[in-house]
Tab-separated table of C-alpha atoms in Angstrom:
chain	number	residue	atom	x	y	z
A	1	UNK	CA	0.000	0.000	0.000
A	2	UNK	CA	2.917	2.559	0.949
A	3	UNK	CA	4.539	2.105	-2.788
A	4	UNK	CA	1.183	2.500	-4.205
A	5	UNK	CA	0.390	6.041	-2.647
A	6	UNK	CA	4.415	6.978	-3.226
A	7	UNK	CA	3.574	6.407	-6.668
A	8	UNK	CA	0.631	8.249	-6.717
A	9	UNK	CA	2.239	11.325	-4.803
A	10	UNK	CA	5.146	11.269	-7.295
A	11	UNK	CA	2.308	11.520	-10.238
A	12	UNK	CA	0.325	14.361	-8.597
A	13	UNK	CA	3.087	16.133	-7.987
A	14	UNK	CA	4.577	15.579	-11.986
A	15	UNK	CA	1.257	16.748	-13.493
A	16	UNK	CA	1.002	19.967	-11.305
A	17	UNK	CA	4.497	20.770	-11.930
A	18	UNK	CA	3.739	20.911	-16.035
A	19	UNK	CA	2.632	24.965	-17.326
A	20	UNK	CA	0.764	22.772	-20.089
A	21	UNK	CA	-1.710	20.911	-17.498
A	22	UNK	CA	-2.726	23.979	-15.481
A	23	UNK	CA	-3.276	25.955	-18.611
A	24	UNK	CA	-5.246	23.076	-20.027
A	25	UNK	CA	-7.167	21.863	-17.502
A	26	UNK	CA	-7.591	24.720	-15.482
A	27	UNK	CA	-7.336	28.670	-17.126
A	28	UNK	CA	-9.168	27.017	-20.892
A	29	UNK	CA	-12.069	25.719	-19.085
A	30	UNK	CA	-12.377	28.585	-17.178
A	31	UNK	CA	-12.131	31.335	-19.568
A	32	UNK	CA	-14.137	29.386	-21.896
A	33	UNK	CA	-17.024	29.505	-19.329
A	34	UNK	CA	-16.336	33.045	-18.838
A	35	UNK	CA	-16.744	33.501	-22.500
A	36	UNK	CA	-19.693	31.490	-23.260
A	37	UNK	CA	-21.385	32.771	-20.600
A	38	UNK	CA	-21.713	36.006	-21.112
A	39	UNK	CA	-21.436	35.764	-25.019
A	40	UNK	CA	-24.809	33.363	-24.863
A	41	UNK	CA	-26.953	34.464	-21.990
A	42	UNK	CA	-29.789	35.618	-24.073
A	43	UNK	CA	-29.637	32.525	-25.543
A	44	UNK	CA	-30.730	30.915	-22.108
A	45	UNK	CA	-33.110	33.669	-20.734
A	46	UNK	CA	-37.031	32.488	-20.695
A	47	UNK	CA	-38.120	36.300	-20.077
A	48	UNK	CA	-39.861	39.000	-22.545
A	49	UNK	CA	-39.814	42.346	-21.373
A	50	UNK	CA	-42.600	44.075	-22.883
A	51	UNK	CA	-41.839	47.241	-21.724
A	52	UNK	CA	-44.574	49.766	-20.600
A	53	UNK	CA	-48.141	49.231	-21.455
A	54	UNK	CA	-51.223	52.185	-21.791
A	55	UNK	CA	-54.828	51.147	-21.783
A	56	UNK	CA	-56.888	53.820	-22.810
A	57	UNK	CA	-60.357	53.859	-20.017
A	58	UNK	CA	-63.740	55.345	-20.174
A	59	UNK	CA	-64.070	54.808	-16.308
A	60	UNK	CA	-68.419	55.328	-16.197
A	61	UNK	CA	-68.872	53.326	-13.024
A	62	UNK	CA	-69.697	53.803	-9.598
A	63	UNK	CA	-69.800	52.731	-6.008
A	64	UNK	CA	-67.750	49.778	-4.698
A	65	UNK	CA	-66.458	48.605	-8.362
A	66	UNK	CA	-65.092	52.277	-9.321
A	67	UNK	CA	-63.501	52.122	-5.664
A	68	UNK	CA	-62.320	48.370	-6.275
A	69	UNK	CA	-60.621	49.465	-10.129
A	70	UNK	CA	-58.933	52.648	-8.937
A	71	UNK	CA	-56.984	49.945	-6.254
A	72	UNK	CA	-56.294	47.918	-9.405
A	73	UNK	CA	-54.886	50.346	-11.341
A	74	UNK	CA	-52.877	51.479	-8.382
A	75	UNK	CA	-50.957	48.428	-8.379
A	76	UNK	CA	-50.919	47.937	-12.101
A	77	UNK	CA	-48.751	51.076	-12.402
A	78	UNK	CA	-45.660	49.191	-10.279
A	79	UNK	CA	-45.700	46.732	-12.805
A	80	UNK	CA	-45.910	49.108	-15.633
A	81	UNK	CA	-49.193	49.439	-17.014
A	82	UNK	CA	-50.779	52.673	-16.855
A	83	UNK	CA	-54.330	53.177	-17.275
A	84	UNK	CA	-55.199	56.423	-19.080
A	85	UNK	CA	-58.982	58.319	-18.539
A	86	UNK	CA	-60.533	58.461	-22.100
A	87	UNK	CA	-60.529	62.476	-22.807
A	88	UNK	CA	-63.421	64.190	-24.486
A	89	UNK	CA	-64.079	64.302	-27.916
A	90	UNK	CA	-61.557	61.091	-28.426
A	91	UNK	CA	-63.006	57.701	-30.127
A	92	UNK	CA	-61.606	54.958	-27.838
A	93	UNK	CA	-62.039	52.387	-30.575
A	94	UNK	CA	-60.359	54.064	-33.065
A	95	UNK	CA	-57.656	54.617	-30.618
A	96	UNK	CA	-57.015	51.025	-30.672
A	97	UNK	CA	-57.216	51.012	-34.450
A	98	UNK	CA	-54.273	53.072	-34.866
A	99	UNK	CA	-52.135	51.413	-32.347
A	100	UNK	CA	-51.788	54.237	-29.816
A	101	UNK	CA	-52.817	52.290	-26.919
A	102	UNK	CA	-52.265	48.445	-25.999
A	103	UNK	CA	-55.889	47.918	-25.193
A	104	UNK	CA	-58.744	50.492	-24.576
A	105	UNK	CA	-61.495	49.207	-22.206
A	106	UNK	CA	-65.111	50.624	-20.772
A	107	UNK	CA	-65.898	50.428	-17.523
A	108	UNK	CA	-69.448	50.604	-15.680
A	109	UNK	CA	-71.970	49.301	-13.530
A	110	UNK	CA	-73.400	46.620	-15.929
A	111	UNK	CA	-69.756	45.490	-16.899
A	112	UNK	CA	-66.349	45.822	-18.694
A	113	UNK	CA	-65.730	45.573	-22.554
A	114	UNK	CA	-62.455	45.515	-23.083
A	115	UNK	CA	-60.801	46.074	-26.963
A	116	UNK	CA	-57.704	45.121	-28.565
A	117	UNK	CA	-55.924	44.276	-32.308
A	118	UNK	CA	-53.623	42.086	-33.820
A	119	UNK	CA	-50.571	44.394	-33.727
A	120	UNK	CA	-50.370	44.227	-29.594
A	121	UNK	CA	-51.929	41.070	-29.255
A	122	UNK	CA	-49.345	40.089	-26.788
A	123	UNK	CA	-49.563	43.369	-24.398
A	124	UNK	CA	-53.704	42.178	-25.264
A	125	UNK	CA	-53.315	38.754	-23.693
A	126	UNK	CA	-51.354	40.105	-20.556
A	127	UNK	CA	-54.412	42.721	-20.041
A	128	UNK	CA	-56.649	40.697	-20.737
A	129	UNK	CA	-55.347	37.778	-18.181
A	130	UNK	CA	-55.123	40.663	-15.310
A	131	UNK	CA	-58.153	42.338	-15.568
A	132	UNK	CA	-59.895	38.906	-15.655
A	133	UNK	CA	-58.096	38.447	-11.819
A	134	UNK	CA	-59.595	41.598	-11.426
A	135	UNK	CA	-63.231	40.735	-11.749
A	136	UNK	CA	-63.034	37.283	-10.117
A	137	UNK	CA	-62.258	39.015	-7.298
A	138	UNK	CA	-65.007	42.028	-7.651
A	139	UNK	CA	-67.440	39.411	-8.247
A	140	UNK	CA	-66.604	37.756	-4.825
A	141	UNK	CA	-66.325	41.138	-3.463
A	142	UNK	CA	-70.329	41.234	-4.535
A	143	UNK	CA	-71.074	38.300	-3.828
A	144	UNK	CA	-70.045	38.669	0.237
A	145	UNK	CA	-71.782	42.553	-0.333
A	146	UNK	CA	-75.293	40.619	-0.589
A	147	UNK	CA	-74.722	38.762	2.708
A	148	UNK	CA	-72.609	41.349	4.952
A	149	UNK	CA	-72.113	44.806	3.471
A	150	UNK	CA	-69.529	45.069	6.554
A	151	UNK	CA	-67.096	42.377	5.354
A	152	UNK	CA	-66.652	43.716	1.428
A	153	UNK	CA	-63.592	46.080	2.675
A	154	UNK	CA	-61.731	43.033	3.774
A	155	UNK	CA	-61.656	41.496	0.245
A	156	UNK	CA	-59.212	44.529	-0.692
A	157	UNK	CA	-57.297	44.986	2.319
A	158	UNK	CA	-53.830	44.458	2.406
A	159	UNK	CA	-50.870	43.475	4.456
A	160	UNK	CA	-47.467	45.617	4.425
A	161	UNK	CA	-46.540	42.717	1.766
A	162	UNK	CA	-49.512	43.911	-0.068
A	163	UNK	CA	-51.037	40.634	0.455
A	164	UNK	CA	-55.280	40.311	0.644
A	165	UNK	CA	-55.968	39.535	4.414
A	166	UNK	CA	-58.704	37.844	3.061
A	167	UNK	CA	-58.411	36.245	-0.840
A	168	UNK	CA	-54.753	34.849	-0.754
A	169	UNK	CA	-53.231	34.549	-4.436
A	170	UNK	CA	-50.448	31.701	-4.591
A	171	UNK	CA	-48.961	31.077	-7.562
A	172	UNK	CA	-46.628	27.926	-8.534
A	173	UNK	CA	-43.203	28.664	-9.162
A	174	UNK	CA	-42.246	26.630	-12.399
A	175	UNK	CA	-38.682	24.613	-12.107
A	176	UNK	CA	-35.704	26.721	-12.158
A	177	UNK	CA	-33.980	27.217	-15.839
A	178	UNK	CA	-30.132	27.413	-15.980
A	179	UNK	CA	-28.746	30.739	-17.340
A	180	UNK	CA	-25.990	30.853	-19.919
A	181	UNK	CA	-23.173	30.820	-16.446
A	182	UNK	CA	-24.670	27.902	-14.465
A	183	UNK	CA	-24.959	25.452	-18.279
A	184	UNK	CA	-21.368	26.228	-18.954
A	185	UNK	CA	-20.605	25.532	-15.375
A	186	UNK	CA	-21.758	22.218	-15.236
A	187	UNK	CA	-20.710	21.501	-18.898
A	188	UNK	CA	-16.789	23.179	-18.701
A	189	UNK	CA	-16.819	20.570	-15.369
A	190	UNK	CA	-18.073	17.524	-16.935
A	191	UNK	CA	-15.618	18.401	-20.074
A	192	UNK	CA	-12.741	18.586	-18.044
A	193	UNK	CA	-13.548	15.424	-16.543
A	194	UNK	CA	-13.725	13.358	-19.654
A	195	UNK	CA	-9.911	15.409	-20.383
A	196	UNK	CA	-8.294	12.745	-17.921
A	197	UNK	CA	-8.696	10.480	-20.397
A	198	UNK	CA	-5.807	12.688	-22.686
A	199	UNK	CA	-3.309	11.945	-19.735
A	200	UNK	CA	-3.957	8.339	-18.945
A	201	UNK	CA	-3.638	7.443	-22.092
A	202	UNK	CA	0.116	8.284	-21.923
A	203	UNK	CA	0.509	7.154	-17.882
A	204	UNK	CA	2.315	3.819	-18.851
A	205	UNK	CA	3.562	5.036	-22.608
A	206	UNK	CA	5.410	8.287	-20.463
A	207	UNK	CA	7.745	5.562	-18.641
A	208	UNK	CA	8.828	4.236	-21.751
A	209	UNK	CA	9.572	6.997	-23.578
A	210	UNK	CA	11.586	8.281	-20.614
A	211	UNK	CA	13.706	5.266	-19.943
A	212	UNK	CA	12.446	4.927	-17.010
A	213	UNK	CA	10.458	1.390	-17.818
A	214	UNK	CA	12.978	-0.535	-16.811
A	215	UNK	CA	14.160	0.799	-14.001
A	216	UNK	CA	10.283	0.341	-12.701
A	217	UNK	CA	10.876	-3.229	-13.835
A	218	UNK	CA	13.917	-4.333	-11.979
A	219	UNK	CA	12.818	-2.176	-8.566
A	220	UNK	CA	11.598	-3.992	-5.828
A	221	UNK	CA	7.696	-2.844	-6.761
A	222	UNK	CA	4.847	-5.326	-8.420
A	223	UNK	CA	3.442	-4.081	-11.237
A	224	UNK	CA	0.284	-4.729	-9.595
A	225	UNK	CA	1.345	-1.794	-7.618
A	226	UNK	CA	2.550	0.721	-10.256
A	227	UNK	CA	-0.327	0.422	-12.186
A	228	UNK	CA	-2.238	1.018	-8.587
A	229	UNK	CA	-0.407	3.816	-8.351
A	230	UNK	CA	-0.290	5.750	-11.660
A	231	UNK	CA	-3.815	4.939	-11.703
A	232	UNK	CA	-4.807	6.819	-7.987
A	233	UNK	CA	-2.442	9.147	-8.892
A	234	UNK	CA	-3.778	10.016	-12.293
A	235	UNK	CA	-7.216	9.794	-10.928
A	236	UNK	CA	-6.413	12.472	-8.456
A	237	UNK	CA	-4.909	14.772	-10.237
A	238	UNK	CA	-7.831	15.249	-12.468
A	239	UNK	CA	-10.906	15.802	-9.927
A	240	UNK	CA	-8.657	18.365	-8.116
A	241	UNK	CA	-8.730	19.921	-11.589
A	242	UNK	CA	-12.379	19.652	-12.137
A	243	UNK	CA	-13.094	20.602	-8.240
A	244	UNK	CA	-11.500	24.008	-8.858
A	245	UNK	CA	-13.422	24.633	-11.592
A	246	UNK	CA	-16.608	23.741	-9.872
A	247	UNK	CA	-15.452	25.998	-7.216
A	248	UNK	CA	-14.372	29.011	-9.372
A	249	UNK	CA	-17.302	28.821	-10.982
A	250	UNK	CA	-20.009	28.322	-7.992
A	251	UNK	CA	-17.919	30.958	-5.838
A	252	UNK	CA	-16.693	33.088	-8.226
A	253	UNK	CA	-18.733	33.008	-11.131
A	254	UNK	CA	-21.957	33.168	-9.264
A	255	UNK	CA	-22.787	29.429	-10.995
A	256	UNK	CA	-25.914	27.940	-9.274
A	257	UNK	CA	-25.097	23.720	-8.758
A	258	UNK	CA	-27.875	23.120	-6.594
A	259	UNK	CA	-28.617	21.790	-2.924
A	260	UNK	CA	-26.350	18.669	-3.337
A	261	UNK	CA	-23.023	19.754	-4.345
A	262	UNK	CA	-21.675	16.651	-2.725
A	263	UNK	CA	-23.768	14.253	-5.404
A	264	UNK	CA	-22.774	16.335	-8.130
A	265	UNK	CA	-19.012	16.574	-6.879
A	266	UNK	CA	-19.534	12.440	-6.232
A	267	UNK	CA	-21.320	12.092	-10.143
A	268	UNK	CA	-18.265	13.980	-11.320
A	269	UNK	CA	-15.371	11.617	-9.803
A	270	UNK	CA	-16.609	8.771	-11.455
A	271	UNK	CA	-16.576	10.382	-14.538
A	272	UNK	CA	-12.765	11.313	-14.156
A	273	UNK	CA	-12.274	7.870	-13.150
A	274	UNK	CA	-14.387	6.159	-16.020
A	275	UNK	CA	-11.878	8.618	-18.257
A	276	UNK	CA	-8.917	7.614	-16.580
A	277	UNK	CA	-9.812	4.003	-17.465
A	278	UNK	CA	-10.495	4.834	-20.904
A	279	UNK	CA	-7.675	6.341	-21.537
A	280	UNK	CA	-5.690	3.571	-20.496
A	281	UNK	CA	-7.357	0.570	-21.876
A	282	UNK	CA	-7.047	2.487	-25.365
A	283	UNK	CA	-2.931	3.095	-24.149
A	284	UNK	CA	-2.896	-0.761	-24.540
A	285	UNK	CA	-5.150	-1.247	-27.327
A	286	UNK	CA	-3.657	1.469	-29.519
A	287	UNK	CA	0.130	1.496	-29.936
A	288	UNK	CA	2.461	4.781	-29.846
A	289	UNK	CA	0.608	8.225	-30.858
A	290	UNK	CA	-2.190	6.397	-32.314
A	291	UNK	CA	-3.776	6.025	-28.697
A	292	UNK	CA	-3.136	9.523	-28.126
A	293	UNK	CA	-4.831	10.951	-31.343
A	294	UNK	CA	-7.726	8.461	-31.020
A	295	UNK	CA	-8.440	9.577	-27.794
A	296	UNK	CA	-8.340	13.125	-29.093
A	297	UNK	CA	-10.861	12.441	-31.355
A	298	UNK	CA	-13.246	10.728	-29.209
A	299	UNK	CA	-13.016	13.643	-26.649
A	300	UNK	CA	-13.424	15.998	-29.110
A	301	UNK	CA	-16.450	14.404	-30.772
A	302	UNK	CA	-17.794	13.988	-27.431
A	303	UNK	CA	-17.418	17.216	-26.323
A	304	UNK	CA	-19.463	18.650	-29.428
A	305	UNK	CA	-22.474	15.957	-29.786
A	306	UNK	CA	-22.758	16.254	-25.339
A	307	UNK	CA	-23.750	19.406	-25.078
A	308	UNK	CA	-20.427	21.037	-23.994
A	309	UNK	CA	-20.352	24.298	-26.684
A	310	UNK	CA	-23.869	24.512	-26.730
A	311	UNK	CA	-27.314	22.724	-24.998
A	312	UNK	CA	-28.338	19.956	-26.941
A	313	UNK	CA	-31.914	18.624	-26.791
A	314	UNK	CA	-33.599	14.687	-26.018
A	315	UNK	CA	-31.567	12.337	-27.972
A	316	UNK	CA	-33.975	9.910	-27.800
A	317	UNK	CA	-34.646	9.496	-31.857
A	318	UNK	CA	-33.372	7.140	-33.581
A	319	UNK	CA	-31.241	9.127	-36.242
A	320	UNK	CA	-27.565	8.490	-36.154
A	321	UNK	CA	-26.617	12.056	-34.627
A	322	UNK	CA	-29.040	11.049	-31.611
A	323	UNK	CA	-27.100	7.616	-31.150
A	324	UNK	CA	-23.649	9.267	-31.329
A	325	UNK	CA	-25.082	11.799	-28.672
A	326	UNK	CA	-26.196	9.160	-26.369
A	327	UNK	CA	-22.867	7.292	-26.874
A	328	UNK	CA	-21.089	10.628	-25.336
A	329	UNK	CA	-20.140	10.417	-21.287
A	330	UNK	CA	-20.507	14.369	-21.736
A	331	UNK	CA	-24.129	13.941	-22.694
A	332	UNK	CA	-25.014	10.983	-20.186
A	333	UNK	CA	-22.925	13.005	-16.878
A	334	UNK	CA	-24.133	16.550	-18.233
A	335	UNK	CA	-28.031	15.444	-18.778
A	336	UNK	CA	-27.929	13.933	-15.278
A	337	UNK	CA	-26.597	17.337	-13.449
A	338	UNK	CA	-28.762	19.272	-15.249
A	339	UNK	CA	-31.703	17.065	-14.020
A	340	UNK	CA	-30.419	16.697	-10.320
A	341	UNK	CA	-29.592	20.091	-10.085
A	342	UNK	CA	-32.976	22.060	-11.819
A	343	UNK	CA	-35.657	19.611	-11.255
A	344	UNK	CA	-34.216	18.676	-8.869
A	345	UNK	CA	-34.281	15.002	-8.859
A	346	UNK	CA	-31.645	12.908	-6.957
A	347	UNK	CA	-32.303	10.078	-8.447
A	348	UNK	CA	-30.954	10.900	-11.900
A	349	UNK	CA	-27.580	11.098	-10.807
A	350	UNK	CA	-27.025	7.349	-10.185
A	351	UNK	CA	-27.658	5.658	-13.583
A	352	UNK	CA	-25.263	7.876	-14.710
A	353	UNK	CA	-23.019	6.896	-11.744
A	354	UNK	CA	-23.697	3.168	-12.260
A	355	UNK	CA	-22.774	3.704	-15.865
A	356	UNK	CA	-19.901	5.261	-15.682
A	357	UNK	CA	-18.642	2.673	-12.346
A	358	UNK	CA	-19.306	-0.110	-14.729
A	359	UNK	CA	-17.638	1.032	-17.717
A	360	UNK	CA	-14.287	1.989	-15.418
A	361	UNK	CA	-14.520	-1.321	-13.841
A	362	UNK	CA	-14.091	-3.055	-17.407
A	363	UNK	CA	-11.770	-1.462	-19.113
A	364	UNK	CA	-9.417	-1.331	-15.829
A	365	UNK	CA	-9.804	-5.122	-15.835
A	366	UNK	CA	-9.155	-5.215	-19.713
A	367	UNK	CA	-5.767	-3.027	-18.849
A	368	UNK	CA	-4.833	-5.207	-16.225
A	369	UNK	CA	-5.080	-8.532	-18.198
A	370	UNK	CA	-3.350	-6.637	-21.334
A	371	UNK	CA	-0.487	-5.659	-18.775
A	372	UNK	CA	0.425	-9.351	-17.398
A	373	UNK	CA	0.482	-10.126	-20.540
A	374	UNK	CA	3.261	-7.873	-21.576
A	375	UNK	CA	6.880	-8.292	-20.750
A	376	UNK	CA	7.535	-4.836	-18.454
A	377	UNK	CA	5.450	-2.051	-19.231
């Protein structure tokens, strides 16, 4: 066990020495997410500002309902939508015609008409959906005015919160939607993850081309326990990678990863050590730079069908750009943070977990058996 963690020291402490694997791993991912982020955040927002709205009114009522609108418009005016008294000798309909007001509406004792046209029909459906709040609630307020007169007040009082002490209006707040930061957050991490595959595919190829196989060979040290070791080591060395970028990003970039960091952190490591194992079962596969450069291209092609540059969408079709997506670990890891994180649903982390456990466990058997096989390294 000792010369297993010495070896695994002596790789941390190789790859953090090299310029090229804190530029790499660390500063691209990071100013990558910087850059996407902020280039592409309208591409994530789900919100239309509509700007200010003016309703044109001819106001003819009386009593408790002229009382009751004058409150509505009140509070219609934070949210900006102003109601404007029809003036004399102006033709409300014609108004509307010429596109001078959102809506134009008449208001009195028998009821409301209210008028729009195609060209706002937007600002038209927003009026519309408030001033039908509005009269639900005046026709309780009448309704309670038949029974006890004394009561109708408390339909329209109101809290400090501005809150009815009487009617209470709760509204469902839909699933939170990740901006253009928090995507690239989770999708820079999971990247960087799969990257460990880049350096394990040269973990065992590095000692040859250094002379320093044989050396290995003739110390007093298994090769049960250098592999051990490179592997830990190697393993290591990338989720402290990816853990500062989730941290950068959650602390620094304002990135939102949920309520369970620890699952996501957990969902991430066996990722990095499915990678790990991928790059070296290919190490053993492959020989000399074709490994590397087919590991290159798998990361690469990963990284672009999972989601990494940009959000892709249910791959569940049966076209062949949907089956490459689904054969991406970016897509698989990245699809289940996004779920556990914005739904939130715990349970999608661990088939993704499973998967990527079972796929490390066979291809670090397959690079075991390949290695007894070998003379040395």
């Amino acid at each position: 066990m000792r010369n297993i963690l010495t070896i695994a020291v002596k790789e941390i402490k190789q790859d953090f020495r090299d310029m090229r694997t804190l530029v790499f791993m660390l500063a691209f991912p990071l100013v990558l997410m910087l850059i996407l982020g902020l280039a592409l955040s309208n591409a994530f927002t789900n919100s239309v500002s509509l700007g200010e709205m003016k309703v044109l009114v001819k106001n003819s009522s009386s009593g408790v309902l002229s009382t009751a609108f004058e409150t509505f418009t009140g509070e219609m005016k934070k949210s900006g939508i102003e109601f404007v008294s029809l003036k004399s000798g102006m033709n409300g309909v014609e108004e509307i015609r010429q596109n001078h007001y959102a809506s134009y509406m008449e208001l009195s004792d028998s009821g409301i008409s209210l008028y729009g046209n195609n060209r706002s029909a937007i600002e038209g459906n927003v009026i519309q959906g408030m001033l039908q709040a509005f009269t639900d609630k005046y026709n309780a307020a009448a309704a309670v005015a038949k029974i006890e007169p004394a009561k109708v007040s408390q339909l329209f009082d109101t809290d400090s919160q501005g809150r009815s002490g009487y009617i209470k209006e709760t509204s469902i707040l839909a699933n939170r939607q990740p901006g253009s930061m928090d995507y690239y957050a989770l999708a820079m991490s999971v990247m960087v993850g799969l990257w460990g595959a880049m350096s394990a595919v040269r973990l065992i190829r590095s000692e040859i081309t250094r002379g320093t196989a044989p050396r290995l060979a003739a110390a007093p040290v298994r090769r049960s326990e250098v592999f051990a070791g490179k592997v830990l080591g190697s393993i290591v060395q990338n989720f402290l990678c990816v853990l500062i970028v989730v941290l950068v990003s959650k602390f620094a970039f304002g990135a939102y990863w949920g309520e369970h960091l620890w699952l996501a952190l957990l969902l991430l490591l066996t990722e990095v050590v499915m990678a790990v194992s991928l790059g070296l079962g290919v190490s053993y596969l492959f020989k000399g730079n074709a490994s590397s450069g087919l590991i290159m291209l798998f990361v690469q092609l990963a990284s672009f069908f999972g989601g990494a540059y940009f959000p892709v969408g249910d791959a569940s079709g049966s076209s062949v750009t949907s089956y490459i997506t689904r054969m991406s670990p970016i897509y698989w890891t990245n699809r289940a943070l996004l779920e556990m994180v914005y739904k939130p649903s715990v349970s999608a982390a661990w088939p993704a977990i499973s998967l990527n456990i079972g796929l490390a466990v066979l291809l670090l058997a397959v690079s075991a058996v390949f290695m007894r096989r070998k003379e040395g390294f």
